[in-house]
Amino acid sequence: MAENQEAGDELVSSLYPPPPPYITFFTEDNHERLGELRREGKTDEEISKIRDIKFLVPPSPPDRPNYRSFGDMWNFQDKPVSLEESGVPQLYESNNNVKSDSGDTEETEEEVFTTERINELKKMTKSLLLNFLEFIGIISKNPTYAQEKIENIRVILINIHHLLNSYRLHQSRESLILKFEQKISEDLKSIKKINDTCDLMEKQIKRLVQEEIDAKISNMSIDSNSQDTNAHDFKETNQNDIKALKKEAIAAMMKNIET
């Protein structure tokens, strides 16, 4: 049991490598000393000659167009790698020069969408199926000659994969356009709901204002039989008051709607 636990501890401890030894030089004293040297006018080249401080100086940018990582070479500039650079024969014709609407020839990247490329995909798909059938026949008769067919199938698959990858930018743009269209549709629905709510509130306000006007008119009405002598004058005065009250109520309602 103890042996199994020790083996497990060794396995866990070997997952992550120990920190590099120069990590001990990254101390606060060395950082302060680095700042003092730079304030004195020392260059990074001069500081890199000091034993305890040289590890604090960041490395200079690489002067090469590519770098090596995990055994492979990578370019600093993010661009698609052609089949020729990968060492794979290209089975379809390159169409990097495309005429613009003005008639000028402009250089394009890997993203070219033409009918010819669609036809090339169809041709390579049929060729892949034919090579696979031939490969099955060779395997059944003489498997020693199958390596050539395997290489042909590999080249065809790489060409199909490379040609399909040229549509990645188009796919990204179309996906982004779809997202924007969905967002616009949602915003339009929200605006319609807001407008419908505003119309409903406006109708409710008008109804309440009309009820208030009717209530005040009913309170201001008098018995015409008890005031026959001043009925005509009071009627004109009452009508003028009603008109003024309506104007004030409508003005207050419109002010509330605008705010």
CSV table of C-alpha atoms in Angstrom, one decimal:
chain,number,residue,atom,x,y,z
A,1,MET,CA,0.0,0.0,0.0
A,2,ALA,CA,2.8,2.4,0.9
A,3,GLU,CA,4.6,1.5,-2.3
A,4,ASN,CA,1.6,2.3,-4.4
A,5,GLN,CA,1.1,5.7,-2.6
A,6,GLU,CA,4.8,6.6,-3.1
A,7,ALA,CA,4.5,5.7,-6.8
A,8,GLY,CA,1.4,7.9,-7.0
A,9,ASP,CA,3.2,10.8,-5.4
A,10,GLU,CA,6.0,10.4,-7.8
A,11,LEU,CA,3.6,10.4,-10.7
A,12,VAL,CA,1.8,13.5,-9.5
A,13,SER,CA,5.0,15.4,-8.8
A,14,SER,CA,6.3,14.6,-12.3
A,15,LEU,CA,3.4,16.2,-14.0
A,16,TYR,CA,4.7,19.8,-13.7
A,17,PRO,CA,8.4,20.7,-14.1
A,18,PRO,CA,10.1,22.7,-11.3
A,19,PRO,CA,10.5,26.5,-11.9
A,20,PRO,CA,13.6,27.6,-13.7
A,21,PRO,CA,16.6,28.4,-11.5
A,22,TYR,CA,16.8,32.1,-12.5
A,23,ILE,CA,13.5,32.8,-10.8
A,24,THR,CA,15.5,33.5,-7.6
A,25,PHE,CA,16.8,36.7,-9.2
A,26,PHE,CA,13.4,38.2,-9.4
A,27,THR,CA,13.4,40.0,-6.1
A,28,GLU,CA,12.4,43.4,-4.9
A,29,ASP,CA,16.0,44.5,-4.4
A,30,ASN,CA,16.9,43.5,-7.9
A,31,HIS,CA,13.9,45.4,-9.3
A,32,GLU,CA,14.9,48.5,-7.4
A,33,ARG,CA,18.4,48.2,-8.6
A,34,LEU,CA,17.2,47.7,-12.2
A,35,GLY,CA,15.2,51.0,-11.9
A,36,GLU,CA,18.2,52.8,-10.5
A,37,LEU,CA,20.4,51.6,-13.4
A,38,ARG,CA,17.9,52.7,-16.0
A,39,ARG,CA,17.5,56.1,-14.3
A,40,GLU,CA,21.3,56.5,-14.5
A,41,GLY,CA,21.1,56.0,-18.3
A,42,LYS,CA,22.2,52.5,-18.6
A,43,THR,CA,21.1,50.6,-21.7
A,44,ASP,CA,19.6,47.1,-21.6
A,45,GLU,CA,22.7,45.8,-23.3
A,46,GLU,CA,24.9,47.2,-20.5
A,47,ILE,CA,22.5,45.9,-17.8
A,48,SER,CA,22.3,42.4,-19.3
A,49,LYS,CA,26.1,42.1,-18.6
A,50,ILE,CA,25.4,42.3,-14.8
A,51,ARG,CA,25.0,38.8,-13.3
A,52,ASP,CA,22.1,39.2,-11.0
A,53,ILE,CA,20.2,41.8,-13.1
A,54,LYS,CA,20.5,40.4,-16.6
A,55,PHE,CA,17.5,38.0,-16.2
A,56,LEU,CA,15.2,41.0,-15.4
A,57,VAL,CA,15.9,42.6,-18.8
A,58,PRO,CA,13.2,41.5,-21.3
A,59,PRO,CA,14.6,39.8,-24.4
A,60,SER,CA,14.8,41.7,-27.7
A,61,PRO,CA,12.1,41.0,-30.3
A,62,PRO,CA,13.0,38.2,-32.7
A,63,ASP,CA,14.4,39.3,-36.1
A,64,ARG,CA,13.2,36.3,-38.0
A,65,PRO,CA,9.8,35.8,-39.6
A,66,ASN,CA,9.1,32.5,-37.9
A,67,TYR,CA,9.8,30.6,-34.6
A,68,ARG,CA,10.0,27.1,-33.4
A,69,SER,CA,7.5,25.7,-30.9
A,70,PHE,CA,7.0,22.1,-29.9
A,71,GLY,CA,9.2,20.9,-32.8
A,72,ASP,CA,7.2,22.9,-35.5
A,73,MET,CA,8.0,26.1,-37.2
A,74,TRP,CA,5.4,28.9,-36.9
A,75,ASN,CA,5.1,32.3,-38.6
A,76,PHE,CA,4.7,35.5,-36.6
A,77,GLN,CA,2.3,36.8,-39.2
A,78,ASP,CA,-1.0,35.0,-38.9
A,79,LYS,CA,-1.6,33.9,-42.5
A,80,PRO,CA,-2.8,30.7,-44.1
A,81,VAL,CA,-0.1,28.3,-45.1
A,82,SER,CA,-0.1,27.2,-48.8
A,83,LEU,CA,0.1,23.6,-49.8
A,84,GLU,CA,3.5,24.2,-51.4
A,85,GLU,CA,4.9,25.5,-48.1
A,86,SER,CA,3.5,22.4,-46.5
A,87,GLY,CA,5.2,20.1,-49.0
A,88,VAL,CA,2.0,18.7,-50.4
A,89,PRO,CA,1.2,18.7,-54.2
A,90,GLN,CA,-1.7,21.1,-55.1
A,91,LEU,CA,-4.2,19.3,-57.3
A,92,TYR,CA,-6.3,22.4,-58.2
A,93,GLU,CA,-5.3,25.6,-60.0
A,94,SER,CA,-4.5,28.7,-57.9
A,95,ASN,CA,-6.7,31.7,-58.5
A,96,ASN,CA,-5.0,34.4,-56.5
A,97,ASN,CA,-5.5,37.2,-59.1
A,98,VAL,CA,-9.1,38.3,-59.2
A,99,LYS,CA,-10.4,41.2,-61.3
A,100,SER,CA,-12.3,43.8,-59.4
A,101,ASP,CA,-15.4,45.7,-60.7
A,102,SER,CA,-13.2,48.5,-62.0
A,103,GLY,CA,-11.2,46.0,-64.2
A,104,ASP,CA,-8.0,46.2,-62.1
A,105,THR,CA,-6.4,43.0,-61.0
A,106,GLU,CA,-6.0,42.8,-57.2
A,107,GLU,CA,-4.2,40.2,-55.1
A,108,THR,CA,-6.4,38.1,-52.8
A,109,GLU,CA,-5.6,35.7,-50.1
A,110,GLU,CA,-6.7,32.1,-49.7
A,111,GLU,CA,-10.4,33.1,-49.7
A,112,VAL,CA,-11.6,32.9,-53.2
A,113,PHE,CA,-15.2,31.9,-53.9
A,114,THR,CA,-15.8,30.9,-57.6
A,115,THR,CA,-17.6,28.3,-59.5
A,116,GLU,CA,-14.3,26.7,-60.5
A,117,ARG,CA,-13.5,26.0,-56.8
A,118,ILE,CA,-16.9,24.3,-56.3
A,119,ASN,CA,-16.2,22.2,-59.4
A,120,GLU,CA,-12.7,21.3,-58.1
A,121,LEU,CA,-14.3,20.1,-54.9
A,122,LYS,CA,-16.7,17.9,-56.8
A,123,LYS,CA,-13.8,16.5,-58.9
A,124,MET,CA,-11.6,15.7,-55.9
A,125,THR,CA,-14.5,14.0,-54.2
A,126,LYS,CA,-15.1,11.8,-57.2
A,127,SER,CA,-11.4,11.1,-57.4
A,128,LEU,CA,-11.3,10.2,-53.8
A,129,LEU,CA,-14.1,7.7,-54.2
A,130,LEU,CA,-12.4,6.2,-57.3
A,131,ASN,CA,-9.0,5.9,-55.5
A,132,PHE,CA,-10.7,4.3,-52.5
A,133,LEU,CA,-12.3,1.7,-54.8
A,134,GLU,CA,-9.0,1.0,-56.5
A,135,PHE,CA,-7.3,0.8,-53.1
A,136,ILE,CA,-9.9,-1.9,-52.0
A,137,GLY,CA,-9.2,-3.8,-55.2
A,138,ILE,CA,-5.4,-3.7,-54.7
A,139,ILE,CA,-5.7,-4.8,-51.1
A,140,SER,CA,-7.7,-7.8,-52.2
A,141,LYS,CA,-5.1,-8.8,-54.9
A,142,ASN,CA,-1.7,-7.6,-53.9
A,143,PRO,CA,-1.4,-5.5,-50.7
A,144,THR,CA,2.3,-4.7,-51.3
A,145,TYR,CA,1.3,-2.1,-54.0
A,146,ALA,CA,-1.2,-0.4,-51.7
A,147,GLN,CA,1.2,2.3,-50.4
A,148,GLU,CA,1.0,4.4,-53.5
A,149,LYS,CA,-2.8,4.5,-53.3
A,150,ILE,CA,-2.7,5.4,-49.7
A,151,GLU,CA,-0.4,8.3,-50.6
A,152,ASN,CA,-2.8,9.4,-53.3
A,153,ILE,CA,-5.8,9.3,-51.0
A,154,ARG,CA,-3.8,11.3,-48.4
A,155,VAL,CA,-2.9,14.0,-50.9
A,156,ILE,CA,-6.5,14.3,-52.1
A,157,LEU,CA,-7.9,14.6,-48.6
A,158,ILE,CA,-5.3,17.3,-47.7
A,159,ASN,CA,-6.3,19.3,-50.8
A,160,ILE,CA,-10.0,19.0,-50.0
A,161,HIS,CA,-9.4,20.0,-46.4
A,162,HIS,CA,-7.2,23.0,-47.5
A,163,LEU,CA,-9.8,24.1,-50.1
A,164,LEU,CA,-12.6,23.9,-47.5
A,165,ASN,CA,-10.5,25.9,-45.0
A,166,SER,CA,-10.4,28.8,-47.5
A,167,TYR,CA,-14.1,29.4,-46.7
A,168,ARG,CA,-13.5,30.0,-43.0
A,169,LEU,CA,-13.4,33.8,-43.3
A,170,HIS,CA,-16.7,33.7,-45.3
A,171,GLN,CA,-18.3,31.5,-42.7
A,172,SER,CA,-17.2,33.9,-39.9
A,173,ARG,CA,-18.6,36.9,-41.8
A,174,GLU,CA,-21.9,35.1,-42.4
A,175,SER,CA,-22.2,34.0,-38.8
A,176,LEU,CA,-21.5,37.6,-37.7
A,177,ILE,CA,-24.1,38.9,-40.1
A,178,LEU,CA,-26.6,36.4,-38.7
A,179,LYS,CA,-25.9,37.5,-35.2
A,180,PHE,CA,-26.5,41.1,-36.1
A,181,GLU,CA,-29.7,40.3,-37.9
A,182,GLN,CA,-31.0,38.4,-34.8
A,183,LYS,CA,-30.0,41.4,-32.6
A,184,ILE,CA,-31.7,43.9,-34.8
A,185,SER,CA,-34.9,41.7,-34.9
A,186,GLU,CA,-34.9,41.5,-31.1
A,187,ASP,CA,-34.4,45.3,-30.8
A,188,LEU,CA,-37.3,45.9,-33.3
A,189,LYS,CA,-39.6,43.7,-31.2
A,190,SER,CA,-38.6,45.6,-28.1
A,191,ILE,CA,-39.3,48.9,-29.7
A,192,LYS,CA,-42.7,47.7,-30.9
A,193,LYS,CA,-43.6,46.6,-27.4
A,194,ILE,CA,-42.5,50.0,-26.0
A,195,ASN,CA,-44.6,51.9,-28.7
A,196,ASP,CA,-47.6,49.7,-28.0
A,197,THR,CA,-47.3,50.4,-24.3
A,198,CYS,CA,-47.0,54.2,-24.9
A,199,ASP,CA,-50.1,54.1,-27.1
A,200,LEU,CA,-52.0,52.3,-24.4
A,201,MET,CA,-50.9,54.7,-21.7
A,202,GLU,CA,-51.8,57.7,-23.9
A,203,LYS,CA,-55.4,56.3,-24.3
A,204,GLN,CA,-55.7,55.7,-20.6
A,205,ILE,CA,-54.5,59.3,-19.8
A,206,LYS,CA,-57.0,60.7,-22.3
A,207,ARG,CA,-59.8,58.6,-20.7
A,208,LEU,CA,-58.9,59.8,-17.2
A,209,VAL,CA,-58.7,63.5,-18.4
A,210,GLN,CA,-62.1,63.2,-20.0
A,211,GLU,CA,-63.6,61.7,-16.9
A,212,GLU,CA,-62.2,64.5,-14.8
A,213,ILE,CA,-63.6,67.1,-17.2
A,214,ASP,CA,-67.0,65.5,-17.1
A,215,ALA,CA,-66.9,65.4,-13.3
A,216,LYS,CA,-66.1,69.1,-13.1
A,217,ILE,CA,-68.8,70.0,-15.6
A,218,SER,CA,-71.3,68.1,-13.6
A,219,ASN,CA,-70.3,69.9,-10.4
A,220,MET,CA,-70.5,73.3,-12.2
A,221,SER,CA,-74.0,72.7,-13.6
A,222,ILE,CA,-76.9,74.4,-11.8
A,223,ASP,CA,-80.6,74.2,-11.8
A,224,SER,CA,-81.8,76.4,-14.6
A,225,ASN,CA,-85.2,76.7,-13.1
A,226,SER,CA,-83.9,78.5,-10.0
A,227,GLN,CA,-82.0,81.1,-11.9
A,228,ASP,CA,-84.2,82.1,-14.8
A,229,THR,CA,-83.1,85.8,-14.9
A,230,ASN,CA,-79.4,85.0,-15.3
A,231,ALA,CA,-79.7,81.7,-17.1
A,232,HIS,CA,-78.5,83.0,-20.4
A,233,ASP,CA,-75.5,84.9,-19.0
A,234,PHE,CA,-74.5,82.0,-16.8
A,235,LYS,CA,-74.8,79.6,-19.7
A,236,GLU,CA,-72.3,81.6,-21.7
A,237,THR,CA,-70.0,81.9,-18.7
A,238,ASN,CA,-70.3,78.2,-18.0
A,239,GLN,CA,-69.5,77.3,-21.6
A,240,ASN,CA,-66.4,79.6,-21.6
A,241,ASP,CA,-65.2,77.9,-18.3
A,242,ILE,CA,-65.7,74.5,-19.8
A,243,LYS,CA,-63.7,75.4,-22.9
A,244,ALA,CA,-60.9,76.8,-20.8
A,245,LEU,CA,-60.9,73.8,-18.6
A,246,LYS,CA,-60.6,71.5,-21.6
A,247,LYS,CA,-57.7,73.4,-23.0
A,248,GLU,CA,-55.9,73.3,-19.7
A,249,ALA,CA,-56.5,69.5,-19.3
A,250,ILE,CA,-55.4,68.8,-22.9
A,251,ALA,CA,-52.2,70.9,-22.4
A,252,ALA,CA,-51.4,69.1,-19.2
A,253,MET,CA,-52.0,65.8,-20.9
A,254,MET,CA,-49.7,66.6,-23.8
A,255,LYS,CA,-47.0,67.8,-21.4
A,256,ASN,CA,-47.1,64.5,-19.5
A,257,ILE,CA,-46.9,62.5,-22.7
A,258,GLU,CA,-43.8,64.5,-23.9
A,259,THR,CA,-42.0,64.0,-20.6
